[in-house]
Short mmCIF file of C-alpha atoms and ligand atoms in Angstrom, two decimals:
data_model
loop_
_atom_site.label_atom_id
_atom_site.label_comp_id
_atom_site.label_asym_id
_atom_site.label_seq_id
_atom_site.Cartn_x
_atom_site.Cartn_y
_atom_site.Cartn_z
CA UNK F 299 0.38 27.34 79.26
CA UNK F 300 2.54 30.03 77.33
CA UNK F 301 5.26 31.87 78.95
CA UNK F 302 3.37 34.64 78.66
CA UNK F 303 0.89 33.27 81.21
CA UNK F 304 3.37 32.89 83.86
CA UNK F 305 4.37 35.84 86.69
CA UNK F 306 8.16 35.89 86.74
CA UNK F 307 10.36 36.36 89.66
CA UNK F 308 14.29 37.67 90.33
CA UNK F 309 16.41 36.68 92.96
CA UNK F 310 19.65 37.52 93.10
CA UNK F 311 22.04 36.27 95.54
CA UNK F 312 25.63 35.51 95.08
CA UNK F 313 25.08 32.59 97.35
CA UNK F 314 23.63 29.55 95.36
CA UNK F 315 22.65 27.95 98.44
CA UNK F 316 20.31 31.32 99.21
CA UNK F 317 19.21 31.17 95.89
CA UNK F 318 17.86 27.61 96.46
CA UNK F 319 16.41 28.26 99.70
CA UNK F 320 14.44 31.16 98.51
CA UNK F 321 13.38 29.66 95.40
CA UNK F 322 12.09 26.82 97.48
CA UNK F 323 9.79 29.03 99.79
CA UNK F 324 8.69 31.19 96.87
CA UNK F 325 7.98 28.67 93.81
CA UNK F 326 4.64 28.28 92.65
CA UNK F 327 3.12 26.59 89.87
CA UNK F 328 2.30 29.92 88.06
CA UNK F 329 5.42 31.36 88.50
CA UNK F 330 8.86 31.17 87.00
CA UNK F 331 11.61 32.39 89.28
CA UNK F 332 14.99 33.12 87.72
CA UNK F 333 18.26 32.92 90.01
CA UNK F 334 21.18 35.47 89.10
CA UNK F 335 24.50 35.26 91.47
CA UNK F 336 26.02 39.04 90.78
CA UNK F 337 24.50 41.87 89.90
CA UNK F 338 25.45 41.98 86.16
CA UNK F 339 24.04 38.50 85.35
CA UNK F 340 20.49 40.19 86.78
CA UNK F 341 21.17 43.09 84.53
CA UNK F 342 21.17 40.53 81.81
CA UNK F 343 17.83 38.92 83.05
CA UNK F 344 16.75 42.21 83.76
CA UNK F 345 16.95 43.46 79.47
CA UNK F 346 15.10 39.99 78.56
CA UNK F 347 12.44 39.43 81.36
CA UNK F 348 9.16 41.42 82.33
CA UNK F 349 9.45 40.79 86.22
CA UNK F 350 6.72 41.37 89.23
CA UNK F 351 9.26 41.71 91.54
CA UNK F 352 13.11 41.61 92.07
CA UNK F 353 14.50 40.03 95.31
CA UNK F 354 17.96 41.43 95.83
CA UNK F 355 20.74 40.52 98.42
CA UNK F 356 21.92 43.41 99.72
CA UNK F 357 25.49 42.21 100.09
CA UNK F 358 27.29 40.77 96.79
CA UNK F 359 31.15 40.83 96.01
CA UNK F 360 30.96 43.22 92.90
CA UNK F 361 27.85 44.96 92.42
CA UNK F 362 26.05 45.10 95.85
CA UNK F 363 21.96 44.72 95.65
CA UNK F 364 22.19 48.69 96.14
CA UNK F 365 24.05 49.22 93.20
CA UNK F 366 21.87 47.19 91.31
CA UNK F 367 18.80 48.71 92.21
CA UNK F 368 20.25 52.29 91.19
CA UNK F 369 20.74 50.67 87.97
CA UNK F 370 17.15 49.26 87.68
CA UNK F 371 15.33 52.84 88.87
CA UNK F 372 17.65 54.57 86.19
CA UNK F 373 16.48 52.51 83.28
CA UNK F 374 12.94 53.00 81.75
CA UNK F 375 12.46 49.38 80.94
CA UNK F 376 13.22 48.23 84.65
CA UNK F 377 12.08 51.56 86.40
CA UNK F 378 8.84 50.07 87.38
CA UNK F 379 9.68 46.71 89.55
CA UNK F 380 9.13 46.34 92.66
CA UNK F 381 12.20 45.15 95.20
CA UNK F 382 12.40 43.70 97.77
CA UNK F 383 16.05 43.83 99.50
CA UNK F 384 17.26 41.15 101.38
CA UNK F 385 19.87 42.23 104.25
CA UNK F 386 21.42 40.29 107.37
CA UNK F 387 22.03 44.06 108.85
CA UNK F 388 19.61 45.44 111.30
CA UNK F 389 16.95 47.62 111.11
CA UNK F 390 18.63 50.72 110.96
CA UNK F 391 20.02 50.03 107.76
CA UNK F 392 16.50 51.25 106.00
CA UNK F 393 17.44 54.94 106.58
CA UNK F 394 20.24 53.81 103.86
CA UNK F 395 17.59 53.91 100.94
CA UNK F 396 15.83 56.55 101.64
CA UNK F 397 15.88 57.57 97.87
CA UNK F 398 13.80 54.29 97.06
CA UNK F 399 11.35 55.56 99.21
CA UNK F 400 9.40 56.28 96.18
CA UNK F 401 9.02 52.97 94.20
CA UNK F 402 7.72 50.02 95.74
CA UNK F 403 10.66 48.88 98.08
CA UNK F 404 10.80 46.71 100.94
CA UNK F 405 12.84 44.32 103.16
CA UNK F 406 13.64 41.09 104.05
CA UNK F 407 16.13 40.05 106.82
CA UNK F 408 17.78 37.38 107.65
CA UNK F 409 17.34 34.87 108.70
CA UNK F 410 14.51 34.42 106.49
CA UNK F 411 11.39 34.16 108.22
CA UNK F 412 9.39 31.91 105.56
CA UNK F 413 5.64 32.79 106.41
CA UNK F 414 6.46 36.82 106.08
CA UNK F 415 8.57 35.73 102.63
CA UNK F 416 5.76 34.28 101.48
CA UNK F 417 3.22 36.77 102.09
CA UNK F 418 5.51 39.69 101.18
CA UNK F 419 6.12 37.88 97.77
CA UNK F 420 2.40 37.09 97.59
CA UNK F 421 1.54 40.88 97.87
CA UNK F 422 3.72 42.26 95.14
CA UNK F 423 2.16 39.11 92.83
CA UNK F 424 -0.96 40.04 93.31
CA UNK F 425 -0.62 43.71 92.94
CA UNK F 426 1.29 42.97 89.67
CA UNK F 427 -1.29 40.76 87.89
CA UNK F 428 -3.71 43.47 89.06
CA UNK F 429 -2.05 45.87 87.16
CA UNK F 430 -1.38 43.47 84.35
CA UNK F 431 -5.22 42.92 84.53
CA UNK F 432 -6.73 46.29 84.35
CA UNK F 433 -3.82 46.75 81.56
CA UNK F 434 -5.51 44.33 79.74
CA UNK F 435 -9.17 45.80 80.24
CA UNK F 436 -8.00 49.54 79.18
CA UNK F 437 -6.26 47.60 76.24
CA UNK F 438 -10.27 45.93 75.64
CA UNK F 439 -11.93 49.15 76.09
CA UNK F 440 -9.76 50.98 73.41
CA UNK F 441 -9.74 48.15 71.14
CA UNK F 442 -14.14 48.26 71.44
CA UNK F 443 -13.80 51.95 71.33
CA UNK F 444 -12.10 51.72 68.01
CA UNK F 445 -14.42 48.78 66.87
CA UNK F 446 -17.56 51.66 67.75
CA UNK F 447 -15.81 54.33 65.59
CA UNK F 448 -15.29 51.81 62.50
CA UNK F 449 -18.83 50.64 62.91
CA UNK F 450 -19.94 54.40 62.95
CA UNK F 451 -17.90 55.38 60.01
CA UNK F 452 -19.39 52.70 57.92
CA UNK F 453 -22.77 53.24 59.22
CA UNK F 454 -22.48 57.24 58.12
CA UNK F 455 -21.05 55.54 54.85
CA UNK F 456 -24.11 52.88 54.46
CA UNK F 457 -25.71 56.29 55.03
CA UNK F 458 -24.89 58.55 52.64
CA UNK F 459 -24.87 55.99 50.05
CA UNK F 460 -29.12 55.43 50.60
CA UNK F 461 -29.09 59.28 50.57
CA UNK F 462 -27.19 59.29 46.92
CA UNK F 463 -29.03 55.65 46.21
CA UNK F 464 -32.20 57.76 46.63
CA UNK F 465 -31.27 61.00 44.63
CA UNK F 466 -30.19 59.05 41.45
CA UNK F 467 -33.10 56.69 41.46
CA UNK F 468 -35.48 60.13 41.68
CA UNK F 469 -33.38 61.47 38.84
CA UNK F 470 -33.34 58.29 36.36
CA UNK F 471 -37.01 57.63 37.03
CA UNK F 472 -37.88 61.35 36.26
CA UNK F 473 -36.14 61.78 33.00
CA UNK F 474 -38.62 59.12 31.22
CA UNK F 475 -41.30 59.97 33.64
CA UNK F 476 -41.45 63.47 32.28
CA UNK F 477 -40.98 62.53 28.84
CA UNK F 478 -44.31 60.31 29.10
CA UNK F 479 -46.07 63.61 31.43
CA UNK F 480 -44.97 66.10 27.94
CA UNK F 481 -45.99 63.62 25.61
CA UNK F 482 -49.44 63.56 27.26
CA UNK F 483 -49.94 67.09 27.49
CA UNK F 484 -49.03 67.68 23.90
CA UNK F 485 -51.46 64.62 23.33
CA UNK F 486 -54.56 66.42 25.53
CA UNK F 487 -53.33 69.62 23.42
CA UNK F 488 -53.90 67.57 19.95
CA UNK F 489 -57.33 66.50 21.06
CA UNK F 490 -58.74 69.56 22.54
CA UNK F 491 -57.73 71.21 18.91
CA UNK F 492 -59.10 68.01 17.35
CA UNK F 493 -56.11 67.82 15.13
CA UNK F 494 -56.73 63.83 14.62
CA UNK F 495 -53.94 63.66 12.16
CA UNK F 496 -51.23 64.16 15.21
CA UNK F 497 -52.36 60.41 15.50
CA UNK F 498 -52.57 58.82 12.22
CA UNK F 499 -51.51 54.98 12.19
CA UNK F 500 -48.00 55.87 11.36
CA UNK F 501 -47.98 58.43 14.49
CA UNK F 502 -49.64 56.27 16.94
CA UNK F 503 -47.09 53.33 16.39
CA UNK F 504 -44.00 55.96 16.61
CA UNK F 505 -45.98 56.63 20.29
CA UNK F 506 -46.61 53.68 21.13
CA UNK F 507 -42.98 52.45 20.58
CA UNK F 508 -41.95 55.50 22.42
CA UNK F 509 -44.09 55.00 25.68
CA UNK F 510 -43.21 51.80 25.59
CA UNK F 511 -39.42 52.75 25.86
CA UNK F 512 -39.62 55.40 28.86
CA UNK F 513 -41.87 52.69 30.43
CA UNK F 514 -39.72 49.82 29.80
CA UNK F 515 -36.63 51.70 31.32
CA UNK F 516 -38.55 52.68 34.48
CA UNK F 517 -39.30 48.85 34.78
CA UNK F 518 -35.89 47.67 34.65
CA UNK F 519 -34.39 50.29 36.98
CA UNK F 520 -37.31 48.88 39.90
CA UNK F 521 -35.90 45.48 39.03
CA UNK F 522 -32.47 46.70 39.31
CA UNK F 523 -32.99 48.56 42.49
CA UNK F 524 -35.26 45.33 43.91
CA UNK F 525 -31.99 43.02 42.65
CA UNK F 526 -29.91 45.11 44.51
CA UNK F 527 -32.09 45.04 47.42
CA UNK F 528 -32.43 41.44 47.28
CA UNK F 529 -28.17 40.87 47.01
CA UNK F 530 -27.63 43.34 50.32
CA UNK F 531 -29.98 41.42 52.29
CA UNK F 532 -28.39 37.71 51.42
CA UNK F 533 -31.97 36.99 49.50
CA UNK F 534 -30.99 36.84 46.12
CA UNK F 535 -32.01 33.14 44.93
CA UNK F 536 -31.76 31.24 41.53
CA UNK F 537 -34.20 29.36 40.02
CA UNK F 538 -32.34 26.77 37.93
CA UNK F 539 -33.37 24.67 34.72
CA UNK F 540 -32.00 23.17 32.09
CA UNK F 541 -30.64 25.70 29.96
CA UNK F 542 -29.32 25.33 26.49
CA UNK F 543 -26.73 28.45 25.77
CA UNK F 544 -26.19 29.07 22.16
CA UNK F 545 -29.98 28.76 21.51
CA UNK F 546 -30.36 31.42 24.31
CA UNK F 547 -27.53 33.70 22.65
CA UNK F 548 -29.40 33.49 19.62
CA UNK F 549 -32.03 35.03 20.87
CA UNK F 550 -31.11 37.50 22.90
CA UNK F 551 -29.08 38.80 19.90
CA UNK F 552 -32.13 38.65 17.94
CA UNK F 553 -34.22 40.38 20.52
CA UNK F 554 -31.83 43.36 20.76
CA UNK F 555 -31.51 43.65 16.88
CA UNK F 556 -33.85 47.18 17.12
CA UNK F 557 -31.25 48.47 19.92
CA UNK F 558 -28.39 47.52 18.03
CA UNK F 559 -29.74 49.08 14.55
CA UNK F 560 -30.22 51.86 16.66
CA UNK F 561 -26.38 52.35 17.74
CA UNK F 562 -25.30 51.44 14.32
CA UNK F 563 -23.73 48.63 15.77
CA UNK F 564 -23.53 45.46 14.13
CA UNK F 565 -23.58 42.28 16.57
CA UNK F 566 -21.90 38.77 15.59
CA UNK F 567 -22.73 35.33 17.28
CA UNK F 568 -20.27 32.93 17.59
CA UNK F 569 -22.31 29.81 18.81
CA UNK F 570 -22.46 26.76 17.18
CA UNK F 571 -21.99 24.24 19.70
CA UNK F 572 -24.74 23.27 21.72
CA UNK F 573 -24.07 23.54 26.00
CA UNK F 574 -26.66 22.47 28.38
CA UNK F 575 -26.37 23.15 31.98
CA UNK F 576 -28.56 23.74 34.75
CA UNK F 577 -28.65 27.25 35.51
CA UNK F 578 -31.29 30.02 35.92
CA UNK F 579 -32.24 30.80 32.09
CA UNK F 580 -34.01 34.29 33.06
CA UNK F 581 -30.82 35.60 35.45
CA UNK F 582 -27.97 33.68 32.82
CA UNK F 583 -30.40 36.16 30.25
CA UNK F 584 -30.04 39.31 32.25
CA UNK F 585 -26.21 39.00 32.67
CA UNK F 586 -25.93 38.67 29.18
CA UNK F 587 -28.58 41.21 28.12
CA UNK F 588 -26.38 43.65 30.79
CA UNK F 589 -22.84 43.11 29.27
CA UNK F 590 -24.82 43.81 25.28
CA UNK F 591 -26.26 46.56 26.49
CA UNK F 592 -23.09 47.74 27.84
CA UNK F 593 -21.29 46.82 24.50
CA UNK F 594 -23.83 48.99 22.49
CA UNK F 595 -23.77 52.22 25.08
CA UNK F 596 -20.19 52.32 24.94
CA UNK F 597 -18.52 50.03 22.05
CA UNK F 598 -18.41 53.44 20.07
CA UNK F 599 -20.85 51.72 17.60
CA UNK F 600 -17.84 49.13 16.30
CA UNK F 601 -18.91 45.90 15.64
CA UNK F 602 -19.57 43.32 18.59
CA UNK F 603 -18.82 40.33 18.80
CA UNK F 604 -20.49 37.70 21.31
CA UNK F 605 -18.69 34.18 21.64
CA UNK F 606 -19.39 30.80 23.34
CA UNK F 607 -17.12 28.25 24.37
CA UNK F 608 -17.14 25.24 26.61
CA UNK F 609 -15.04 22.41 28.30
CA UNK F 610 -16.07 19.90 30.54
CA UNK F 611 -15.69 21.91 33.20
CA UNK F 612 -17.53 25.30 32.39
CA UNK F 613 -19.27 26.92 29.27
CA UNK F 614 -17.82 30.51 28.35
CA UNK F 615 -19.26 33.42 27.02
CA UNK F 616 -17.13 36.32 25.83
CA UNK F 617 -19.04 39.70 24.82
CA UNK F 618 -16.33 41.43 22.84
CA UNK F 619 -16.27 45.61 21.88
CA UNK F 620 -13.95 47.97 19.84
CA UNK F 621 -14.79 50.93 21.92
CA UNK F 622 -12.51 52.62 24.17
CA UNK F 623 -12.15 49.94 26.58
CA UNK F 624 -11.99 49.94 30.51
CA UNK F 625 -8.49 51.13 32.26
CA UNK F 626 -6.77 49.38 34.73
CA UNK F 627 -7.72 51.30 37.85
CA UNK F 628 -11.60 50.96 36.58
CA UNK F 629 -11.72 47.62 35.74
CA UNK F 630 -12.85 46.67 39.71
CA UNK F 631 -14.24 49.86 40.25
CA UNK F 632 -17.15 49.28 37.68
CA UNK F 633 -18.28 45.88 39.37
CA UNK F 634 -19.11 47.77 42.63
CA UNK F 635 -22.85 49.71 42.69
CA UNK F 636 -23.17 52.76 41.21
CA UNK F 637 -19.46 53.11 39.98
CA UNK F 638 -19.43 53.84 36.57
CA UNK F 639 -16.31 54.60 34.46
CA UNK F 640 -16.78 57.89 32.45
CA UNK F 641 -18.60 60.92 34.00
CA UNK F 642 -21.31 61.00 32.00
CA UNK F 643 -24.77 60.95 33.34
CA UNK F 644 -28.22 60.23 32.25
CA UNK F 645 -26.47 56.61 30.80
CA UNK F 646 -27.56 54.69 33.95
CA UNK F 647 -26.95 53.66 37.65
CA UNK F 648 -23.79 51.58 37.65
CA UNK F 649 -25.47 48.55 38.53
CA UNK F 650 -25.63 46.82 35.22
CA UNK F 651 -22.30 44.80 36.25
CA UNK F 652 -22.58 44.54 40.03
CA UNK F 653 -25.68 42.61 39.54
CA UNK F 654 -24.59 41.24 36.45
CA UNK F 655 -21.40 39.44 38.63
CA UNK F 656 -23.32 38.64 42.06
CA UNK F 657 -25.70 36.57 39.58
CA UNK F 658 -23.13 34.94 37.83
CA UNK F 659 -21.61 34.02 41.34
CA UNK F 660 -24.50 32.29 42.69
CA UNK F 661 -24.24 29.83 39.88
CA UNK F 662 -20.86 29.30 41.33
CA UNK F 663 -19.45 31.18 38.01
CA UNK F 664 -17.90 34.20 37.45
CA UNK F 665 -17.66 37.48 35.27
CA UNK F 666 -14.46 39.14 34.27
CA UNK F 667 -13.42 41.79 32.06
CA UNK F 668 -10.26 41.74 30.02
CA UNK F 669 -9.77 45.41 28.46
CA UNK F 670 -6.50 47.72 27.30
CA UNK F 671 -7.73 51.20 27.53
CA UNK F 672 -8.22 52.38 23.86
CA UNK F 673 -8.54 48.91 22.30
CA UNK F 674 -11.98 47.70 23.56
CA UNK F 675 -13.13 45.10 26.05
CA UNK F 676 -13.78 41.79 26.47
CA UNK F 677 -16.12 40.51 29.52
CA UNK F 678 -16.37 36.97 30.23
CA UNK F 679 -19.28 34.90 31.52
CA UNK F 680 -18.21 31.87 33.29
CA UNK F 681 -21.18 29.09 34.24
CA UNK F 682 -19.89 26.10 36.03
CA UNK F 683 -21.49 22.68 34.44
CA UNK F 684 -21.97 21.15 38.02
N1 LIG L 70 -18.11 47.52 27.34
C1 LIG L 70 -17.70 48.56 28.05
N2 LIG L 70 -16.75 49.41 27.56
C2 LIG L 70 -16.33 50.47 28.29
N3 LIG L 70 -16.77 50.78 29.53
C3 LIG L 70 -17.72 49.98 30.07
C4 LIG L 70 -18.22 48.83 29.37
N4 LIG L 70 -19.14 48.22 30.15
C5 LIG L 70 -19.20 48.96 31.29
N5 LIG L 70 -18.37 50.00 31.24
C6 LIG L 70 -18.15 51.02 32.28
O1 LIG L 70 -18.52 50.44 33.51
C7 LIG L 70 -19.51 51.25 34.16
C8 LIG L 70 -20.44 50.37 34.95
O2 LIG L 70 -21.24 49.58 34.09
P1 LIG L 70 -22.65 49.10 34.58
O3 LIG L 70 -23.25 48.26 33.51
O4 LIG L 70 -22.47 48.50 35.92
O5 LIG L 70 -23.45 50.45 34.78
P2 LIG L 70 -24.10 51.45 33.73
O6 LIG L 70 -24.11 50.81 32.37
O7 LIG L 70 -23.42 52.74 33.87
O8 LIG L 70 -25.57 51.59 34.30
P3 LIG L 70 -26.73 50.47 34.32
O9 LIG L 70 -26.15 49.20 33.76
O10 LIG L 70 -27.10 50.37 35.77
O11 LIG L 70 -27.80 51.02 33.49
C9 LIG L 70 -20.17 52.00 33.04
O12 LIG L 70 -20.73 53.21 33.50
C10 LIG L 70 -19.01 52.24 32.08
O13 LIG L 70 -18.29 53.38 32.50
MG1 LIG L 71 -24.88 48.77 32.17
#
């Protein structure tokens, strides 16, 4: 048991003999009773000690138990204990301190009368660890009153994010959505006139592609939204295989050559030794398909650079840009949902990266970013061999 756990007692008595005796009759196995012979060594007790109750001897050379108890009621820190005064006088002598009236004050007389010592000292115990008790419940109840606010704040938070999760997916589902609703129109338009060359081979393919972009986007930002859906709720799972990397790169940089023609951006792959793992091949292609994509939107259409590297431990990948980079206070900003950098909008959701890093964490990996603002960035895929 801690020290803490114990009720503490004074008596002071400039007798040591008295000090014995009533130490003997009061002792208990929870309590710790400290002995003081003058006034001034109780003082000193008195500073260090939280005490249920001070048993004072009326008459000391010195100080006298009076004196001391004038001290005690004058001092915040001792203003609160109980005492009990211990006096060989008669009754009479209780008209003396009257001005304790007040506080919790009694008497004791000699000679001591054990079984009324006892109970006396029992009393002020019990009404002190009552009061330490319901202490400690007011201290609970404010502590679980605090815990309710938090849990409210974040709940209003968890809130108001659904409410802004839900605004911005309307708004990036309606931009293609009423692209494909115009081109239609103008389409029914076409027809009803019968103007057949609005869809002449050349035409039809430029639609086709087109449709196929709006349509494409919508899909990814459902399998975005489901991702995220899936990482909030603890369900996100990977599937792994073996999975050869630089074969992988290769392909993925040859599957966004269109997208990268189209940002003038010119994409180099560094990957020429082979590194096998076993990791999910469709998510390990998403992260990487996430930090291109990022590269071409905002590498400023400089060259790109994508690199792999292994040792036993883990295989690397490195998506380098020359664009404007990512600044310090960003840099752990962008890996949370929907923070993006810049203010720009119509560019996406800000959850390219979030997912991006929760995938590469459940293959026990990471992804960082290394950036200077104004001199590009570099993000780095980390995949774990075991
Ligand atoms: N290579 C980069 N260079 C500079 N800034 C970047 C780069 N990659 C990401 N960022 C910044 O980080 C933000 C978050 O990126 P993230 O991929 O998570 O979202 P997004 O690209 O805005 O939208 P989404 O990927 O959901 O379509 C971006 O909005 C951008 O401001
Ligand atoms: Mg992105």
């Amino acid at each position: 048991m801690y020290a803490e756990n114990f009720t503490k007692l004074l008596i002071v008595d400039d007798l040591p003999e008295n000090l014995m005796a009533l130490n003997e009759i009061i002792k208990q196995k929870d309590r710790i009773v400290y002995q003081a012979t003058s006034g001034e060594d109780a003082l000193m007790l008195l500073l260090q000690h939280e005490f249920a109750l001070a048993i004072l001897d009326v008459t000391m050379p010195g100080m006298d138990g009076f004196e001391l108890a004038e001290l005690m009621r004058g001092t915040e820190r001792t203003r609160h204990i109980p005492i009990v005064f211990v006096s060989a006088a008669g009754k009479e002598l209780n008209y003396a301190f009257k001005g304790y009236e007040t506080g919790a004050v009694d008497f004791l007389h000699k000679p001591l009368d054990i079984a009324a010592v006892k109970s006396k000292v029992n009393v002020f115990v019990s009404l002190y660890q009552q009061r330490n008790e319901v202490k400690r419940q007011v201290e609970a109840l404010e502590k679980s009153r605090q815990e309710l606010h938090a849990t409210q704040v974040e709940l209003q938070r968890s809130l108001r994010m659904r409410d802004d999760f839900m605004s911005m997916v309307a708004h990036e589902l309606r931009t293609p959505l009423n692209t494909l609703f115009l081109e239609t129109q103008m389409r029914k338009m076409q027809l009803e006139k019968s103007n057949m060359e609005a869809f002449n081979e050349e035409k039809l393919q430029r639609m086709v592609a087109r449709d196929g972009r709006q349509i494409q986007s919508m899909i990814r930002l459902i399998d975005d939204m489901v991702d995220v859906s899936r990482i909030r709720s603890g369900k996100l799972s990977i599937r792994p295989i073996e999975t050869e990397l630089s074969d992988l790169l290769q392909r993925i940089v040859s599957d966004l050559s269109h997208q990268a023609a189209a940002a003038g951006t010119d994409i180099t792959l560094d990957a020429n030794k082979i590194s096998s793992g076993t990791w999910d091949e469709f998510r390990v292609e998403q992260i990487i398909i996430n930090l291109l994509t990022n590269a071409l939107r905002y590498g400023g259409g400089k060259p790109v650079k994508v690199m792999l590297e292994a040792n036993p431990v883990y295989a690397e990948v490195t998506v380098r840009d020359q664009g404007n980079g990512i600044t310090a206070a960003d840099q752990h900003r962008i890996f949370e949902p929907f923070e993006r950098a810049g203010t720009k909008t119509g560019a996406g959701l800000g959850l390219g990266l979030y997912i991006a890093r929760q995938l590469a964490e459940a293959h026990g990996g990471s992804l960082t970013v290394d950036s200077t603002y104004g001199e590009g960035a570099a993000f780095r895929l980390r995949l774990p061999f075991q």
